[in-house]
């Protein structure tokens, strides 16, 4: 509707001066940015702000669902880990996910994307590290420790990714980010050592915690390789 009114106002105003545009703005409530030298007047409707406000809720909902599904995966995997071996659990988990994603990709893109040799190597690396190795450590660790403890260890991932992004990819860190990384690593050290960080130096750490530290390493490598893959 705003576009239709805008076009009507444009046709009315074009033979006249800026006064016509001002008069039209008073009638319709539409703001005009006037440009001379034969250019069309740009129209900004008051309804655009409302449309953007409505659309702004969608990303937050998606982020909330991501956190919900990601957090729920620890509890679900803990249940599955009691009944299945790590390799079997990881295989059926991603067999199901691969089928769903393939259908979604074909429906949205019309076909599977074609990859060159370098892209194939990157995708294989992502699969081996982020799917195969990560999920082996994930399900093996959940056989030995609780889901809540595992999620606390995995919470160090953003800090480790930021640290390696700075050292490997040359990304800059602010003092506040460095402080946050130090706090995160300290917190996970307390969790892994069960309140006694000296246990780490003595090598007295359980296999469950070590498996999830392997998850952290895999996810960090997966994220760094993913950044390179996304550039291509």
Tab-separated table of C-alpha atoms in Angstrom:
chain	number	residue	atom	x	y	z
A	1	UNK	CA	0.000	0.000	0.000
A	2	UNK	CA	2.832	2.356	0.897
A	3	UNK	CA	4.440	1.778	-2.518
A	4	UNK	CA	1.165	2.482	-4.338
A	5	UNK	CA	0.636	5.741	-2.482
A	6	UNK	CA	4.277	6.620	-3.003
A	7	UNK	CA	3.978	6.135	-6.774
A	8	UNK	CA	0.843	8.307	-6.842
A	9	UNK	CA	2.588	11.035	-4.906
A	10	UNK	CA	5.630	10.734	-7.162
A	11	UNK	CA	3.513	11.216	-10.308
A	12	UNK	CA	1.744	14.181	-8.741
A	13	UNK	CA	4.926	15.784	-7.450
A	14	UNK	CA	7.193	15.326	-10.454
A	15	UNK	CA	5.951	18.368	-12.469
A	16	UNK	CA	6.108	20.587	-9.416
A	17	UNK	CA	8.528	21.618	-6.739
A	18	UNK	CA	9.539	20.309	-3.334
A	19	UNK	CA	6.402	22.016	-1.951
A	20	UNK	CA	4.271	19.330	-3.627
A	21	UNK	CA	6.264	16.594	-1.955
A	22	UNK	CA	5.864	18.295	1.390
A	23	UNK	CA	2.108	18.564	0.887
A	24	UNK	CA	1.896	14.894	-0.109
A	25	UNK	CA	3.883	13.901	2.978
A	26	UNK	CA	1.416	15.715	5.205
A	27	UNK	CA	-1.488	13.795	3.648
A	28	UNK	CA	-0.052	10.275	3.556
A	29	UNK	CA	2.392	10.219	6.464
A	30	UNK	CA	5.183	9.043	4.125
A	31	UNK	CA	8.638	10.598	4.322
A	32	UNK	CA	10.337	11.562	1.043
A	33	UNK	CA	14.051	12.081	0.368
A	34	UNK	CA	14.177	14.458	-2.579
A	35	UNK	CA	16.930	14.113	-5.189
A	36	UNK	CA	17.298	16.315	-8.247
A	37	UNK	CA	18.912	15.853	-11.666
A	38	UNK	CA	16.310	13.411	-12.986
A	39	UNK	CA	16.566	10.871	-10.124
A	40	UNK	CA	13.490	9.270	-8.616
A	41	UNK	CA	12.447	10.373	-5.139
A	42	UNK	CA	13.335	7.747	-2.551
A	43	UNK	CA	10.407	6.793	-0.312
A	44	UNK	CA	10.692	5.592	3.256
A	45	UNK	CA	7.416	4.374	4.753
A	46	UNK	CA	6.653	4.581	8.440
A	47	UNK	CA	5.559	0.953	8.234
A	48	UNK	CA	9.109	-0.230	7.502
A	49	UNK	CA	10.125	0.174	11.143
A	50	UNK	CA	7.241	-2.009	12.259
A	51	UNK	CA	8.130	-4.668	9.666
A	52	UNK	CA	11.751	-4.688	10.810
A	53	UNK	CA	10.652	-4.965	14.436
A	54	UNK	CA	8.534	-7.999	13.619
A	55	UNK	CA	11.365	-9.592	11.646
A	56	UNK	CA	13.846	-8.882	14.438
A	57	UNK	CA	12.232	-11.488	16.691
A	58	UNK	CA	12.990	-14.377	14.299
A	59	UNK	CA	16.792	-14.509	14.853
A	60	UNK	CA	16.297	-14.506	18.627
A	61	UNK	CA	13.816	-17.367	18.365
A	62	UNK	CA	16.253	-19.336	16.205
A	63	UNK	CA	19.068	-18.738	18.701
A	64	UNK	CA	16.815	-19.846	21.551
A	65	UNK	CA	15.894	-23.059	19.696
A	66	UNK	CA	19.592	-23.678	18.938
A	67	UNK	CA	20.460	-23.465	22.635
A	68	UNK	CA	17.450	-25.671	23.495
A	69	UNK	CA	18.383	-28.393	21.001
A	70	UNK	CA	22.092	-28.218	21.801
A	71	UNK	CA	21.471	-28.468	25.543
A	72	UNK	CA	18.978	-31.286	25.076
A	73	UNK	CA	21.473	-33.273	23.039
A	74	UNK	CA	23.614	-33.866	26.155
A	75	UNK	CA	20.721	-35.412	28.049
A	76	UNK	CA	19.583	-37.491	25.059
A	77	UNK	CA	23.129	-38.648	24.305
A	78	UNK	CA	23.623	-39.624	27.938
A	79	UNK	CA	20.604	-41.941	27.674
A	80	UNK	CA	21.758	-43.380	24.331
A	81	UNK	CA	25.329	-43.881	25.608
A	82	UNK	CA	24.033	-46.357	28.183
A	83	UNK	CA	22.547	-48.575	25.476
A	84	UNK	CA	24.833	-48.182	22.442
A	85	UNK	CA	28.525	-48.071	21.650
A	86	UNK	CA	30.037	-44.664	20.727
A	87	UNK	CA	30.579	-45.498	17.041
A	88	UNK	CA	27.058	-46.917	16.610
A	89	UNK	CA	25.438	-43.968	18.360
A	90	UNK	CA	27.401	-41.447	16.311
A	91	UNK	CA	26.653	-43.288	13.055
A	92	UNK	CA	22.881	-43.410	13.511
A	93	UNK	CA	22.797	-39.855	14.838
A	94	UNK	CA	24.364	-38.405	11.726
A	95	UNK	CA	22.743	-40.862	9.333
A	96	UNK	CA	19.401	-39.381	10.394
A	97	UNK	CA	20.725	-35.820	10.300
A	98	UNK	CA	22.318	-36.333	6.868
A	99	UNK	CA	19.046	-37.581	5.394
A	100	UNK	CA	17.112	-34.579	6.740
A	101	UNK	CA	19.765	-32.084	5.607
A	102	UNK	CA	19.991	-33.640	2.126
A	103	UNK	CA	16.233	-33.339	1.637
A	104	UNK	CA	16.318	-29.745	2.901
A	105	UNK	CA	19.260	-28.858	0.643
A	106	UNK	CA	17.676	-30.309	-2.492
A	107	UNK	CA	14.369	-28.617	-1.698
A	108	UNK	CA	15.968	-25.201	-1.094
A	109	UNK	CA	18.719	-25.283	-3.747
A	110	UNK	CA	17.225	-27.635	-6.317
A	111	UNK	CA	20.329	-29.840	-6.387
A	112	UNK	CA	23.413	-30.827	-4.439
A	113	UNK	CA	26.249	-28.283	-4.786
A	114	UNK	CA	29.267	-29.171	-6.915
A	115	UNK	CA	32.641	-29.017	-5.142
A	116	UNK	CA	36.156	-28.679	-6.490
A	117	UNK	CA	39.074	-30.759	-5.177
A	118	UNK	CA	40.083	-28.271	-2.480
A	119	UNK	CA	36.529	-27.988	-1.220
A	120	UNK	CA	36.199	-31.773	-1.112
A	121	UNK	CA	39.313	-32.000	1.072
A	122	UNK	CA	37.907	-29.336	3.412
A	123	UNK	CA	34.558	-31.118	3.664
A	124	UNK	CA	36.267	-34.456	4.362
A	125	UNK	CA	38.382	-32.807	7.062
A	126	UNK	CA	35.284	-31.270	8.632
A	127	UNK	CA	33.541	-34.642	8.582
A	128	UNK	CA	36.439	-36.571	10.100
A	129	UNK	CA	37.085	-34.047	12.864
A	130	UNK	CA	33.715	-32.469	13.585
A	131	UNK	CA	31.533	-35.552	13.045
A	132	UNK	CA	33.573	-38.740	13.431
A	133	UNK	CA	36.167	-37.853	16.077
A	134	UNK	CA	34.031	-35.380	18.009
A	135	UNK	CA	31.113	-37.783	18.368
A	136	UNK	CA	33.320	-40.682	19.373
A	137	UNK	CA	34.715	-38.598	22.242
A	138	UNK	CA	31.230	-37.233	22.970
A	139	UNK	CA	29.475	-40.584	23.422
A	140	UNK	CA	32.487	-42.252	25.051
A	141	UNK	CA	32.685	-39.454	27.606
A	142	UNK	CA	28.967	-39.564	28.399
A	143	UNK	CA	29.332	-43.207	29.392
A	144	UNK	CA	31.540	-42.056	32.253
A	145	UNK	CA	30.385	-38.614	33.414
A	146	UNK	CA	27.062	-36.821	33.762
A	147	UNK	CA	25.529	-34.638	31.049
A	148	UNK	CA	25.726	-31.521	33.256
A	149	UNK	CA	29.429	-32.047	33.921
A	150	UNK	CA	30.089	-32.651	30.225
A	151	UNK	CA	28.298	-29.442	29.226
A	152	UNK	CA	30.373	-27.441	31.716
A	153	UNK	CA	33.587	-28.758	30.152
A	154	UNK	CA	32.315	-27.998	26.646
A	155	UNK	CA	31.587	-24.421	27.732
A	156	UNK	CA	35.296	-23.698	27.253
A	157	UNK	CA	34.960	-24.094	23.461
A	158	UNK	CA	34.324	-20.397	22.622
A	159	UNK	CA	37.355	-19.344	24.655
A	160	UNK	CA	39.653	-21.915	23.042
A	161	UNK	CA	38.344	-21.077	19.555
A	162	UNK	CA	38.984	-17.375	20.169
A	163	UNK	CA	42.476	-18.122	21.465
A	164	UNK	CA	43.440	-20.224	18.427
A	165	UNK	CA	41.754	-17.811	16.024
A	166	UNK	CA	44.098	-15.148	17.353
A	167	UNK	CA	47.228	-17.311	17.200
A	168	UNK	CA	46.517	-19.170	13.931
A	169	UNK	CA	44.278	-16.828	11.911
A	170	UNK	CA	45.696	-13.571	13.256
A	171	UNK	CA	42.426	-12.263	14.706
A	172	UNK	CA	42.846	-9.548	17.318
A	173	UNK	CA	41.626	-9.920	20.897
A	174	UNK	CA	40.697	-7.089	23.225
A	175	UNK	CA	41.807	-6.975	26.859
A	176	UNK	CA	38.268	-7.821	27.934
A	177	UNK	CA	38.245	-10.892	25.677
A	178	UNK	CA	41.614	-12.032	27.030
A	179	UNK	CA	40.292	-11.644	30.576
A	180	UNK	CA	37.176	-13.644	29.665
A	181	UNK	CA	39.291	-16.430	28.128
A	182	UNK	CA	41.431	-16.657	31.272
A	183	UNK	CA	38.330	-16.828	33.464
A	184	UNK	CA	36.784	-19.523	31.267
A	185	UNK	CA	39.904	-21.701	31.292
A	186	UNK	CA	40.204	-21.302	35.073
A	187	UNK	CA	36.570	-22.306	35.561
A	188	UNK	CA	36.881	-25.430	33.425
A	189	UNK	CA	40.117	-26.363	35.227
A	190	UNK	CA	38.189	-26.243	38.512
A	191	UNK	CA	35.383	-28.395	37.040
A	192	UNK	CA	37.731	-30.976	35.493
A	193	UNK	CA	39.799	-31.281	38.669
A	194	UNK	CA	36.700	-31.343	40.909
A	195	UNK	CA	37.819	-28.265	42.797
A	196	UNK	CA	41.503	-29.149	43.048
A	197	UNK	CA	43.437	-27.818	39.998
A	198	UNK	CA	46.642	-29.472	41.279
A	199	UNK	CA	45.109	-32.812	40.243
A	200	UNK	CA	45.616	-31.799	36.603
A	201	UNK	CA	49.341	-31.350	37.141
A	202	UNK	CA	49.478	-34.741	38.859
A	203	UNK	CA	47.654	-36.407	35.971
A	204	UNK	CA	44.818	-37.484	38.239
A	205	UNK	CA	41.960	-36.740	35.814
A	206	UNK	CA	39.230	-39.184	34.846
A	207	UNK	CA	38.794	-40.643	31.365
A	208	UNK	CA	35.390	-39.003	31.016
A	209	UNK	CA	36.891	-35.547	31.445
A	210	UNK	CA	39.734	-36.406	29.049
A	211	UNK	CA	37.251	-37.556	26.408
A	212	UNK	CA	35.461	-34.235	26.602
A	213	UNK	CA	38.703	-32.307	26.416
A	214	UNK	CA	39.163	-34.260	23.174
A	215	UNK	CA	35.749	-32.917	22.132
A	216	UNK	CA	37.004	-29.394	22.797
A	217	UNK	CA	40.086	-29.982	20.622
A	218	UNK	CA	37.972	-31.445	17.804
A	219	UNK	CA	35.416	-28.657	17.913
A	220	UNK	CA	38.131	-26.005	17.899
A	221	UNK	CA	39.800	-27.551	14.845
A	222	UNK	CA	36.380	-27.980	13.194
A	223	UNK	CA	35.567	-24.296	13.734
A	224	UNK	CA	38.906	-23.060	12.393
A	225	UNK	CA	38.707	-25.285	9.304
A	226	UNK	CA	35.095	-24.214	8.881
A	227	UNK	CA	36.131	-20.562	8.741
A	228	UNK	CA	38.530	-21.409	5.924
A	229	UNK	CA	35.898	-23.496	4.129
A	230	UNK	CA	33.288	-20.737	4.318
A	231	UNK	CA	35.650	-18.344	2.538
A	232	UNK	CA	35.585	-20.697	-0.440
